[in-house]
Amino acid sequence: MIARFFRLELRAICGDGRVVALVSIALVTLIISVWIGVNNQSTTAKGRADAVEVAREQWESIENLSAHAVAHYGSFVYKPNGALAMLDSGVMPFTGKVLRVEAHVQNPPAHSDASTWSSLVRLGAFDAGIILAQIIPLLLAFTAFSSVARDREAGLLRMLIAQGVSMRTVLLGKALAYWALALLFLAALVSAQVIFDVMAGSTYTGDTLARLMMFSGSHAIHLLIVVLGSVWISARIADARSALAVLTIAWLGATVLMPRMTAQLGSQLFPLDSQVQFEDGMKEDRAQGLDGHDPADERRNELLAKILADYGVDEVSELPVNVGGLLMQADEDYGNLVWDEHFGSRHEVVRNQIGVVQAASFLNPFLAVRGLSMAFAGTDQFHDAQFQRQAEDYRRELVLILNDLDAKAGSRGEDGRWTREKVDYSAIADFRFQPQTTGFALSHRWPELVSLLLWLGLSVALLSTRANRIPVVGAGR
Amino acid sequence: MTMIDIQNTSKSYGPTKALQSLTLTVQPGEVLGLLGPNGAGKTTTIHILAGFLQPDSGSVVIDGVDVVQDPDEARRRIGYIPENVALYPFLSACENLRHFAALAEIEFSKSEATERLVHAGLASSAIDRRVSTFSKGMRQKVGIAIANSKDAKALILDEPASGLDPHASHELSMLVRKVADDGAAVLMATHDLFRAKETCDRVVILRGGKLVQQLDPQSMSANDLENIYLEEMQVNG
């Protein structure tokens, strides 16, 4: 019986020229946005590959420099775009893509995409994730607002109910028809994504496919919640015009006002230091530690005495190692502790801010789907923090190797002077970003998933148990 | 057995009393006409019978089933024709009938649906046309076929002839009469006294939600019926 109403509503939708025009425009926009996204992705990926190649060539061409000098010279690491980043760019356009790795300093990622955007791009920037979470629901509201109210005003609803069919059946059939329309957008989007991607030479791993499925599933559930809500409001509100007004206000509140208010609340409750404050704090704490470069530094000299005692010698010139490398590594180890504490605190603040949004997602499914959409596209704050974490791990490993080479790659002459060996720096591996799995995304975004499933359950329960309270005839009749 | 049984039923819309302790019954094979001016409570009575509205008090029973307690079951026993029959405009008359019948879990073949529509008075040339092109009279005929599709024991009509030309209105009266003669109880709200006399076995006059007069239209002329009705309006007005 539900299928019967599903088919009829779908036929009614297809017979409405305005809806067909709206849907066609939205579909074309969606596919163009995917195409632009894939193109941008290809261009960015090519630019990144070129930059990586140049940086590597520069690294491998290093000659006649000490390991210590090379540690200061440093290298660059580049943030790769996730395989599905063009579906939902998330926070990535606003975070840096390039990070200089060098000894003693933990640089922040620099050169975000947004920093190069013109004001026009800022106004027009949207991607499939935003279209699916924000624009398609508005389109659904504009098409479904009259789905029940129209039938009630025309008297069709009372004829249907008089035949003995339940209101629940009518509402579910209608909602499923609008959901099918929504799934058409989703299918078009995912198909276009895969086709354009394959044409651009991309390959999909199992995890990418899993992410794509979770991305699609999250949006499909959200869109189902939207259509169930839209049909419910169309049924509850006395006339179609009022239903449209209520749905438009609900859309504005859910997708424009509440996300901004929630973000503001998160920032108020858990204020985040600026980058300057973060760097100043790091500098201040590092000043409490050992300075490997300052011969007058008290801690440095204490460590030097310990090294001499460990090796059972009295003078630096008697050490079988270059003490500079050991001191530098000690300096580095202390700096690493400072960074861990500061970055950890900063990350904790961000986590708390996200926690506020996650809690608010139980009041607003749009917030839930935004979080899930970014997470499964691999572009949320958690994924970004992983790049910073891996880049820092690489920096530490690189500096450790270089300090070790500085300390040990050489020999001490009869005159007590340390002579460095020539080092082949090309043997040191380049940075390789390890992408996170779908499980990683789920482990951080389960509150949004629970929220979305609860919203779905609530919507279905509302339609199933409260449908008999829907007025069959207009007010006063 | 009484097919439609309304006892002491009241309904208010805020301060407005739409029905006040209304009591009436309809027997199988009987056509009862509900007369009264606009706002008398005719449509409210029909909507309560069809389970669209809940009464504030009293009982409403169709074929032994309490409409308030079990509206879905009660609806299975009624056929309903509103003042303006609403259909799916993009479906043909035949498709509409088959759809509405299927909602009552009755599957009609195309030929069965065609036969029923012709029986309801629809020209055979119109059967496969989209109903968006239909006149009101044609839609009402499809509505009758739909209401009859369940072979319901009770037929409830809300001013079904409103806006119809005299010929279509007469045809409708004959159809209603035939349904009653086949054993159904018919409750028909109408403004048309002439048609009420033509169709009904009994008429009741409502005014301000109250039953103010009960008459046997077959025992009087149309003029007498009209005079009594107008008199009642003046007395109670």
XYZ file of C-alpha atoms in Angstrom:
714
model
C 0.000 0.000 0.000
C 2.885 2.345 0.831
C 4.396 1.478 -2.549
C 1.166 2.543 -4.241
C 1.335 6.001 -2.683
C 5.060 6.133 -3.379
C 4.442 5.580 -7.103
C 1.571 8.051 -7.289
C 3.482 10.790 -5.478
C 6.476 10.213 -7.706
C 4.193 10.545 -10.711
C 2.754 13.763 -9.282
C 6.263 15.122 -8.732
C 7.330 14.231 -12.269
C 4.184 15.848 -13.650
C 4.947 19.183 -11.991
C 6.944 21.269 -14.457
C 8.277 23.596 -11.745
C 9.662 20.692 -9.748
C 11.179 19.114 -12.850
C 12.850 22.446 -13.708
C 14.150 22.877 -10.156
C 15.444 19.325 -10.025
C 17.108 19.631 -13.427
C 18.876 22.858 -12.454
C 20.008 21.361 -9.163
C 21.254 18.195 -10.888
C 23.256 20.143 -13.443
C 24.696 22.347 -10.664
C 25.623 19.281 -8.683
C 27.396 17.580 -11.565
C 29.213 20.790 -12.499
C 30.341 21.175 -8.899
C 31.707 17.633 -8.915
C 33.467 18.247 -12.204
C 34.995 21.468 -10.857
C 35.960 19.628 -7.679
C 37.673 16.804 -9.571
C 39.439 19.328 -11.829
C 40.628 21.345 -8.852
C 41.706 18.162 -7.157
C 43.714 17.095 -10.211
C 45.332 20.525 -10.508
C 46.141 20.606 -6.804
C 47.474 17.055 -6.857
C 49.683 17.864 -9.838
C 50.956 21.041 -8.167
C 51.661 19.105 -5.023
C 53.455 16.326 -6.905
C 55.617 18.931 -8.681
C 56.435 20.663 -5.396
C 57.277 17.354 -3.716
C 59.548 16.480 -6.626
C 61.348 19.834 -6.504
C 61.776 19.622 -2.718
C 63.128 16.102 -3.018
C 65.535 17.085 -5.779
C 66.784 19.910 -3.589
C 67.192 17.493 -0.687
C 69.044 14.921 -2.702
C 71.358 17.543 -4.172
C 72.642 18.534 -0.744
C 76.381 18.075 -0.637
C 79.162 19.186 1.656
C 76.806 20.238 4.399
C 77.069 18.874 7.929
C 74.144 16.931 9.316
C 73.668 19.748 11.797
C 73.458 22.290 8.994
C 71.067 20.030 7.086
C 68.874 19.740 10.172
C 68.581 23.520 10.154
C 68.184 23.573 6.373
C 65.251 21.241 6.789
C 62.754 20.032 4.259
C 59.139 20.522 3.267
C 56.218 18.202 3.658
C 53.007 18.604 1.696
C 49.532 17.668 2.805
C 47.917 15.348 0.264
C 44.236 15.692 -0.509
C 42.161 12.730 0.585
C 40.661 10.612 -2.183
C 37.207 12.056 -1.460
C 38.238 15.589 -0.505
C 36.464 17.070 -3.514
C 33.154 15.681 -2.231
C 33.416 17.725 0.918
C 36.375 20.027 1.410
C 35.562 20.432 5.118
C 38.137 22.518 6.994
C 40.955 21.749 4.566
C 40.718 24.986 2.511
C 41.310 26.915 5.715
C 44.280 24.928 7.000
C 47.828 25.058 5.685
C 49.002 22.580 3.076
C 52.777 22.953 3.379
C 54.909 22.506 6.443
C 58.619 23.207 6.761
C 60.320 20.603 8.937
C 63.555 21.658 10.606
C 65.471 21.213 13.833
C 64.411 23.027 16.994
C 61.273 24.553 15.443
C 57.812 23.124 14.922
C 56.398 25.269 12.168
C 52.652 25.479 11.607
C 51.273 24.395 8.225
C 51.146 27.336 5.851
C 49.640 28.317 2.489
C 45.965 27.426 2.855
C 43.768 27.413 -0.244
C 41.529 30.048 1.339
C 44.450 32.450 1.656
C 44.610 32.600 -2.136
C 40.873 32.876 -2.738
C 39.421 36.019 -4.163
C 36.365 37.473 -2.459
C 34.209 36.119 -5.281
C 35.399 32.572 -4.709
C 34.704 32.963 -0.996
C 31.106 33.863 -1.816
C 30.627 31.087 -4.317
C 32.629 28.328 -2.687
C 30.571 25.206 -2.210
C 31.020 21.526 -2.738
C 28.911 18.428 -2.999
C 28.818 17.948 0.777
C 27.286 21.411 1.245
C 24.889 20.935 -1.670
C 23.678 17.629 -0.251
C 23.407 18.811 3.341
C 22.123 22.324 2.771
C 20.802 22.991 -0.736
C 19.006 19.718 -1.508
C 17.054 19.862 1.799
C 15.854 23.341 0.802
C 14.825 21.977 -2.575
C 13.011 19.114 -0.848
C 11.251 21.563 1.454
C 10.160 23.608 -1.578
C 8.731 20.531 -3.274
C 7.321 18.632 -0.273
C 5.748 21.541 1.606
C 2.432 21.005 -0.135
C 2.567 17.218 -0.371
C -0.148 16.669 2.257
C -1.533 20.183 2.673
C -2.338 20.296 -1.059
C -4.286 17.018 -0.878
C -6.116 18.175 2.215
C -7.056 21.502 0.629
C -8.239 19.731 -2.540
C -10.269 17.208 -0.516
C -8.238 14.264 -1.819
C -6.970 13.339 1.629
C -10.465 12.755 2.997
C -11.335 10.576 0.000
C -8.231 8.482 0.563
C -8.836 8.115 4.282
C -12.516 7.325 3.714
C -11.450 4.337 1.639
C -9.949 2.881 4.809
C -6.286 3.595 4.213
C -4.316 4.819 7.222
C -2.777 8.270 7.379
C 0.540 6.629 8.241
C 0.508 4.766 4.925
C -0.218 7.958 2.982
C 2.536 9.907 4.741
C 5.177 7.192 4.441
C 4.388 6.650 0.754
C 4.737 10.356 0.071
C 7.917 10.688 2.139
C 9.535 7.769 0.312
C 8.758 9.402 -3.040
C 10.563 12.584 -2.004
C 13.381 10.497 -0.605
C 13.691 8.789 -3.983
C 14.051 12.247 -5.504
C 16.761 13.038 -2.950
C 18.523 9.756 -3.672
C 18.526 10.667 -7.354
C 20.741 13.629 -6.460
C 22.939 11.507 -4.261
C 23.298 8.809 -6.918
C 24.049 11.384 -9.604
C 26.671 12.911 -7.379
C 28.408 9.683 -6.436
C 28.288 8.356 -10.006
C 29.662 11.617 -11.413
C 32.351 11.588 -8.749
C 33.472 8.056 -9.546
C 33.288 8.571 -13.330
C 35.225 11.862 -13.330
C 37.706 10.419 -10.878
C 38.357 7.290 -12.906
C 38.674 9.443 -16.042
C 41.308 11.471 -14.175
C 43.216 8.237 -13.531
C 42.366 7.702 -9.864
C 42.016 4.278 -8.351
C 39.827 3.382 -5.399
C 41.087 1.379 -2.451
C 38.761 -0.679 -0.305
C 38.881 1.993 2.365
C 38.009 4.740 -0.121
C 34.994 2.719 -1.209
C 34.019 2.211 2.430
C 34.322 5.965 2.986
C 32.232 6.627 -0.124
C 29.545 4.275 1.170
C 29.532 5.863 4.622
C 29.483 9.335 3.076
C 26.515 8.383 0.879
C 24.776 6.550 3.712
C 25.062 9.523 6.073
C 23.614 11.898 3.504
C 20.894 9.383 2.567
C 19.817 9.126 6.210
C 19.889 12.898 6.644
C 17.822 13.409 3.505
C 15.320 10.813 4.727
C 15.017 12.725 8.000
C 14.477 15.925 5.999
C 11.696 14.440 3.848
C 9.995 12.787 6.821
C 10.102 16.142 8.620
C 8.895 18.070 5.577
C 5.975 15.702 4.982
C 5.135 15.777 8.683
C 5.062 19.584 8.726
C 3.021 19.626 5.522
C 0.567 17.303 7.257
C 0.456 19.102 10.598
C 0.234 22.692 9.381
C -3.192 23.886 8.315
C -2.323 25.120 4.815
C 0.455 24.752 2.269
C 1.614 28.378 2.459
C 2.083 28.202 6.229
C 3.849 24.857 5.848
C 6.300 26.441 3.394
C 6.930 29.317 5.807
C 7.582 26.914 8.699
C 9.898 24.734 6.587
C 11.852 27.751 5.325
C 12.319 29.060 8.861
C 13.326 25.579 10.058
C 15.860 25.336 7.220
C 17.318 28.756 8.047
C 17.542 27.890 11.716
C 19.064 24.473 11.146
C 21.563 25.262 8.414
C 22.428 28.934 8.864
C 21.735 30.204 12.363
C 22.346 27.229 14.620
C 25.688 26.150 13.126
C 27.048 29.670 13.599
C 25.626 29.988 17.078
C 27.010 26.586 18.051
C 30.454 27.444 16.713
C 30.343 30.723 18.642
C 29.266 28.928 21.790
C 32.092 26.408 21.387
C 34.606 29.238 21.009
C 33.206 31.016 24.054
C 33.236 27.925 26.236
C 36.623 26.691 25.037
C 38.639 29.650 23.745
C 41.538 28.763 21.488
C 44.797 30.711 21.682
C 45.839 32.463 18.507
C 48.776 31.061 16.519
C 50.940 33.900 17.882
C 49.965 33.075 21.485
C 50.628 29.391 20.785
C 54.088 30.125 19.395
C 54.910 32.579 22.207
C 53.903 29.977 24.787
C 56.112 27.396 23.100
C 59.034 29.820 22.986
C 58.628 30.662 26.645
C 58.593 27.023 27.725
C 61.468 26.086 25.463
C 63.506 28.846 27.093
C 63.232 26.875 30.347
C 65.014 23.936 28.729
C 68.430 23.191 27.386
C 69.970 25.382 24.680
C 72.318 23.211 22.673
C 73.762 26.235 20.905
C 74.631 28.355 23.965
C 77.964 27.348 25.629
C 76.950 29.398 28.675
C 73.704 27.504 29.170
C 73.718 25.867 32.594
C 71.667 22.797 31.615
C 73.775 22.296 28.537
C 76.887 22.222 30.668
C 75.299 19.832 33.170
C 74.476 17.464 30.310
C 77.965 17.833 28.886
C 79.433 16.851 32.250
C 77.156 13.806 32.345
C 78.221 12.748 28.828
C 81.863 13.061 29.743
C 81.241 10.994 32.884
C 79.299 8.357 30.906
C 82.184 7.961 28.474
C 84.751 8.127 31.323
C 86.712 11.008 29.824
C 87.629 14.474 31.027
C 87.639 16.472 27.834
C 85.324 16.805 24.854
C 88.292 16.193 22.609
C 88.572 12.711 24.113
C 84.982 11.715 23.272
C 84.502 9.066 20.524
C 81.482 11.053 19.319
C 80.737 14.585 18.286
C 79.161 16.016 21.419
C 77.335 18.678 19.388
C 74.984 16.038 17.938
C 74.175 14.688 21.397
C 73.524 18.154 22.801
C 71.343 19.063 19.857
C 69.276 15.906 20.306
C 68.849 16.638 24.020
C 67.707 20.134 23.072
C 65.336 18.530 20.540
C 63.950 16.030 23.056
C 63.042 18.842 25.413
C 61.468 20.849 22.599
C 59.436 17.800 21.631
C 58.008 17.550 25.140
C 57.079 21.222 25.021
C 55.403 20.808 21.627
C 53.534 17.705 22.788
C 52.138 19.599 25.723
C 51.183 22.714 23.769
C 49.890 20.925 20.691
C 48.068 18.457 22.940
C 46.404 21.296 24.834
C 45.502 23.042 21.603
C 44.107 19.857 20.144
C 42.147 19.257 23.343
C 40.552 22.693 23.043
C 39.594 21.938 19.437
C 38.201 18.563 20.544
C 36.105 20.313 23.193
C 34.816 22.806 20.637
C 33.877 19.938 18.337
C 32.258 18.267 21.357
C 29.923 21.252 21.695
C 28.917 20.868 18.035
C 28.515 17.111 18.509
C 26.239 17.674 21.506
C 24.239 20.228 19.518
C 23.867 17.689 16.702
C 21.362 15.880 18.923
C 19.192 18.973 18.463
C 19.959 19.480 14.791
C 20.648 16.642 12.333
C 22.295 19.092 9.917
C 25.187 19.457 12.354
C 25.426 15.663 12.544
C 25.591 15.180 8.788
C 28.114 18.014 8.346
C 30.457 16.343 10.813
C 30.019 12.913 9.228
C 30.309 14.261 5.701
C 33.648 15.943 6.438
C 34.904 12.958 8.396
C 34.155 10.396 5.690
C 35.599 12.737 3.061
C 38.703 12.857 5.279
C 38.625 16.626 5.615
C 37.590 17.341 9.195
C 39.712 18.723 12.020
C 40.659 15.242 13.240
C 42.094 14.298 9.861
C 43.894 17.628 9.625
C 45.428 17.107 13.073
C 46.672 13.725 11.851
C 48.672 15.454 9.114
C 50.243 17.760 11.697
C 50.955 14.789 13.976
C 52.528 12.718 11.200
C 54.513 15.708 9.914
C 55.844 16.293 13.424
C 56.706 12.591 13.811
C 58.582 12.779 10.520
C 60.372 15.940 11.662
C 61.466 14.235 14.867
C 62.649 11.143 13.017
C 64.521 13.272 10.492
C 66.179 15.425 13.146
C 67.044 12.344 15.208
C 68.744 10.750 12.191
C 70.596 13.958 11.403
C 71.687 14.492 15.009
C 72.778 10.884 15.171
C 74.789 11.365 11.976
C 76.181 14.578 13.395
C 77.245 12.737 16.547
C 78.561 9.544 15.024
C 79.305 9.934 11.316
C 82.907 10.977 11.619
C 86.045 10.311 13.526
C 88.304 12.089 15.987
C 91.820 12.749 14.926
C 94.981 12.596 16.925
C 94.669 16.304 17.550
C 91.306 15.757 19.140
C 89.439 17.467 16.324
C 86.242 15.848 14.995
C 86.178 15.213 11.287
C 82.768 14.584 9.667
C 82.255 11.929 7.038
C 80.469 12.748 3.833
C 76.812 11.749 4.207
C 74.427 10.578 1.493
C 71.266 12.418 2.493
C 69.266 10.874 -0.325
C 69.170 7.671 1.721
C 66.879 9.421 4.199
C 63.299 8.673 3.239
C 60.883 11.389 2.239
C 57.671 12.098 4.151
C 54.925 9.596 3.432
C 51.482 10.475 4.698
C 49.563 7.478 6.024
C 45.868 8.069 5.289
C 43.431 7.345 8.088
C 40.944 4.530 7.816
C 37.158 4.738 7.874
C 37.409 3.342 11.407
C 39.389 6.432 12.419
C 36.604 8.667 11.118
C 33.982 6.585 12.915
C 35.921 6.537 16.174
C 35.841 10.339 16.283
C 32.423 10.936 14.801
C 30.274 8.279 16.455
C 28.243 10.891 18.386
C 27.043 12.388 15.091
C 26.233 8.923 13.754
C 24.237 8.116 16.896
C 22.511 11.499 16.610
C 21.583 10.878 12.981
C 20.211 7.401 13.750
C 18.242 8.771 16.706
C 16.785 11.492 14.499
C 15.807 8.871 11.941
C 14.175 6.709 14.616
C 12.362 9.716 16.016
C 11.108 10.803 12.589
C 9.831 7.339 11.684
C 8.256 6.922 15.133
C 6.573 10.315 14.818
C 5.022 9.409 11.494
C 4.095 5.928 12.645
C 2.555 6.691 16.000
C 1.213 10.221 15.694
C -0.166 10.108 12.154
C -3.688 9.480 13.428
C -3.626 12.995 14.908
C -3.126 14.597 11.527
C -6.221 16.606 10.552
C -7.956 15.074 7.539
C -10.014 18.182 6.915
C -9.009 21.835 7.196
C -9.533 23.906 10.326
C -13.158 24.590 11.181
C -14.542 21.925 8.846
C -30.450 -3.542 12.611
C -29.738 0.183 12.581
C -26.882 0.874 10.167
C -26.032 4.445 11.167
C -26.626 5.350 14.784
C -25.771 8.777 16.160
C -26.674 9.342 19.819
C -26.446 12.622 21.765
C -23.443 13.751 19.772
C -21.990 17.213 20.323
C -19.078 19.017 18.708
C -17.711 22.506 19.231
C -15.078 24.539 17.391
C -13.856 26.773 20.163
C -16.894 28.776 21.357
C -18.959 27.730 18.316
C -21.289 24.804 18.920
C -21.457 22.928 15.647
C -23.548 20.026 16.957
C -25.684 19.908 20.071
C -26.799 16.509 21.332
C -27.687 15.275 17.875
C -29.469 11.948 17.721
C -30.455 10.251 14.491
C -30.473 6.813 12.922
C -30.543 5.411 9.392
C -31.804 1.946 8.573
C -30.582 -0.342 5.753
C -32.309 0.567 2.485
C -33.223 4.033 3.777
C -32.086 7.393 2.383
C -32.032 10.072 5.056
C -31.691 13.677 3.941
C -29.907 16.198 6.158
C -31.316 19.645 5.442
C -30.269 22.962 6.868
C -28.610 26.270 6.062
C -24.875 26.799 5.935
C -23.365 26.245 9.393
C -26.256 24.062 10.528
C -23.892 21.151 11.260
C -24.477 18.962 8.205
C -20.873 18.690 7.141
C -19.713 18.291 10.742
C -22.111 15.353 11.105
C -20.736 13.804 7.897
C -17.128 14.339 8.981
C -17.755 12.758 12.362
C -19.392 9.767 10.675
C -16.423 9.368 8.360
C -14.048 9.603 11.313
C -12.417 12.818 10.081
C -13.446 14.610 13.258
C -13.905 13.350 16.781
C -17.089 14.306 18.618
C -16.767 15.990 21.986
C -19.409 13.695 23.419
C -21.983 11.106 22.407
C -21.636 7.946 20.362
C -21.445 7.315 16.636
C -21.837 3.746 15.443
C -21.833 2.367 11.886
C -22.919 -1.229 11.369
C -22.151 -1.930 15.019
C -18.659 -0.398 14.909
C -17.921 2.622 17.084
C -16.388 5.283 14.859
C -14.453 6.894 17.696
C -13.093 3.632 19.077
C -12.220 2.037 15.763
C -12.287 4.602 12.947
C -10.343 2.429 10.484
C -12.820 -0.440 10.803
C -15.789 1.929 10.641
C -14.402 3.501 7.450
C -14.246 0.108 5.799
C -18.024 -0.007 6.081
C -18.786 3.348 4.511
C -18.759 4.855 1.088
C -18.142 8.604 1.077
C -18.853 11.213 -1.539
C -17.921 14.815 -0.766
C -19.353 17.956 -2.310
C -16.359 18.131 -4.630
C -14.916 14.756 -5.514
C -11.125 15.066 -5.547
C -9.223 12.697 -7.797
C -5.671 12.295 -9.068
C -5.732 14.670 -12.053
C -2.989 12.831 -13.929
C -4.842 9.505 -13.790
C -7.745 8.438 -15.978
C -11.168 7.729 -14.482
C -10.451 4.028 -14.729
C -7.043 4.355 -13.054
C -8.531 6.497 -10.294
C -11.249 3.948 -9.575
C -8.774 1.059 -9.545
C -6.449 2.997 -7.219
C -9.162 3.978 -4.755
C -10.614 0.482 -4.801
C -7.182 -0.975 -4.131
C -6.937 1.206 -1.037
C -9.920 -0.729 0.260
C -8.085 -3.902 -0.740
C -10.342 -4.537 -3.710
C -8.613 -5.266 -7.000
C -10.594 -4.415 -10.117
C -9.569 -5.516 -13.574
C -9.766 -2.832 -16.203
C -13.007 -4.258 -17.539
C -14.543 -4.456 -14.063
C -13.580 -0.851 -13.375
C -14.990 0.217 -16.743
C -18.238 -1.583 -16.044
C -18.596 0.111 -12.658
C -17.907 3.544 -14.096
C -20.473 3.038 -16.831
C -22.895 1.829 -14.167
C -22.241 5.073 -12.275
C -23.290 6.960 -15.381
C -19.963 7.943 -16.884
C -19.812 7.901 -20.678
C -17.631 5.074 -21.915
C -15.644 7.536 -24.053
C -14.485 9.262 -20.841
C -13.283 6.176 -19.008
C -9.674 6.345 -20.209
C -9.405 10.116 -20.220
C -7.444 12.005 -17.602
C -9.867 13.351 -15.023
C -8.224 16.772 -15.161
C -10.406 17.361 -18.224
C -13.622 16.284 -16.442
C -16.579 18.456 -15.505
C -17.775 18.437 -11.919
C -20.647 16.124 -12.819
C -18.268 13.609 -14.368
C -16.033 13.709 -11.310
C -19.027 13.160 -9.049
C -19.887 10.048 -11.060
C -16.372 8.717 -10.612
C -16.791 9.526 -6.915
C -19.959 7.452 -6.789
C -18.177 4.555 -8.450
C -15.392 4.865 -5.889
C -17.810 5.032 -2.956
C -19.627 2.011 -4.346
C -16.466 0.051 -4.979
C -16.504 -1.332 -1.460
C -20.174 -2.301 -1.733
C -20.411 -0.425 1.537
C -23.313 -0.912 3.906
C -23.490 2.818 4.551
C -23.159 5.636 2.053
C -22.443 9.146 3.274
C -22.887 12.026 0.850
C -22.019 15.637 1.540
C -24.058 17.813 -0.819
C -23.128 15.592 -3.777
C -25.317 17.404 -6.289
C -24.028 20.870 -5.501
C -23.075 22.623 -8.726
C -24.449 19.888 -10.988
C -26.812 20.637 -13.848
C -30.393 19.353 -13.387
C -29.856 16.310 -15.595
C -26.673 15.243 -13.809
C -28.328 15.956 -10.493
C -31.287 13.746 -11.403
C -28.996 10.961 -12.533
C -27.174 11.191 -9.250
C -30.446 10.950 -7.317
C -31.379 7.856 -9.245
C -28.044 6.263 -8.520
C -28.316 7.018 -4.822
C -31.785 5.604 -4.784
C -30.561 2.470 -6.484
C -27.775 2.005 -3.938
C -30.313 2.276 -1.136
C -32.666 -0.110 -2.878
C -29.791 -2.565 -2.955
C -29.752 -2.448 0.859
C -27.352 0.336 1.846
C -28.190 2.994 4.409
C -27.666 6.433 2.884
C -27.153 9.702 4.719
C -27.172 12.657 2.372
C -26.586 16.282 3.324
C -28.178 18.650 0.822
C -29.518 22.153 0.256
C -31.709 20.983 -2.588
C -35.220 20.396 -1.257
C -36.551 19.203 -4.594
C -33.778 16.610 -4.879
C -34.334 15.606 -1.248
C -37.976 14.925 -1.965
C -37.014 12.981 -5.075
C -34.447 10.809 -3.298
C -35.021 10.596 0.444
C -37.305 8.382 2.513
C -36.957 10.733 5.428
C -35.448 14.189 5.973
C -34.271 15.940 9.115
C -33.746 19.678 9.402
C -30.726 20.941 11.333
C -30.365 24.452 12.647
C -27.469 25.649 14.849
C -26.302 22.086 15.359
C -29.696 20.887 16.619
C -32.242 18.615 14.991
C -35.337 20.766 14.769
C -37.687 18.822 12.502
C -38.130 15.339 11.066
C -40.323 14.796 8.002
C -41.508 12.190 5.530
C -40.991 13.892 2.154
C -42.935 11.249 0.300
C -46.100 12.203 2.152
C -46.014 15.828 1.029
C -45.477 17.928 -2.045
C -42.185 19.693 -2.804
C -43.894 23.014 -2.096
C -45.079 21.816 1.308
C -41.567 20.623 2.110
C -40.143 23.982 1.100
C -42.741 25.869 3.149
C -42.055 23.809 6.241
C -38.304 24.291 5.769
C -38.602 28.054 5.344
C -40.988 28.267 8.267
C -38.534 26.367 10.405
C -35.758 28.728 9.406
C -37.869 31.725 10.337
C -39.090 30.264 13.638
C -35.654 29.311 14.714
C -33.923 32.248 13.082
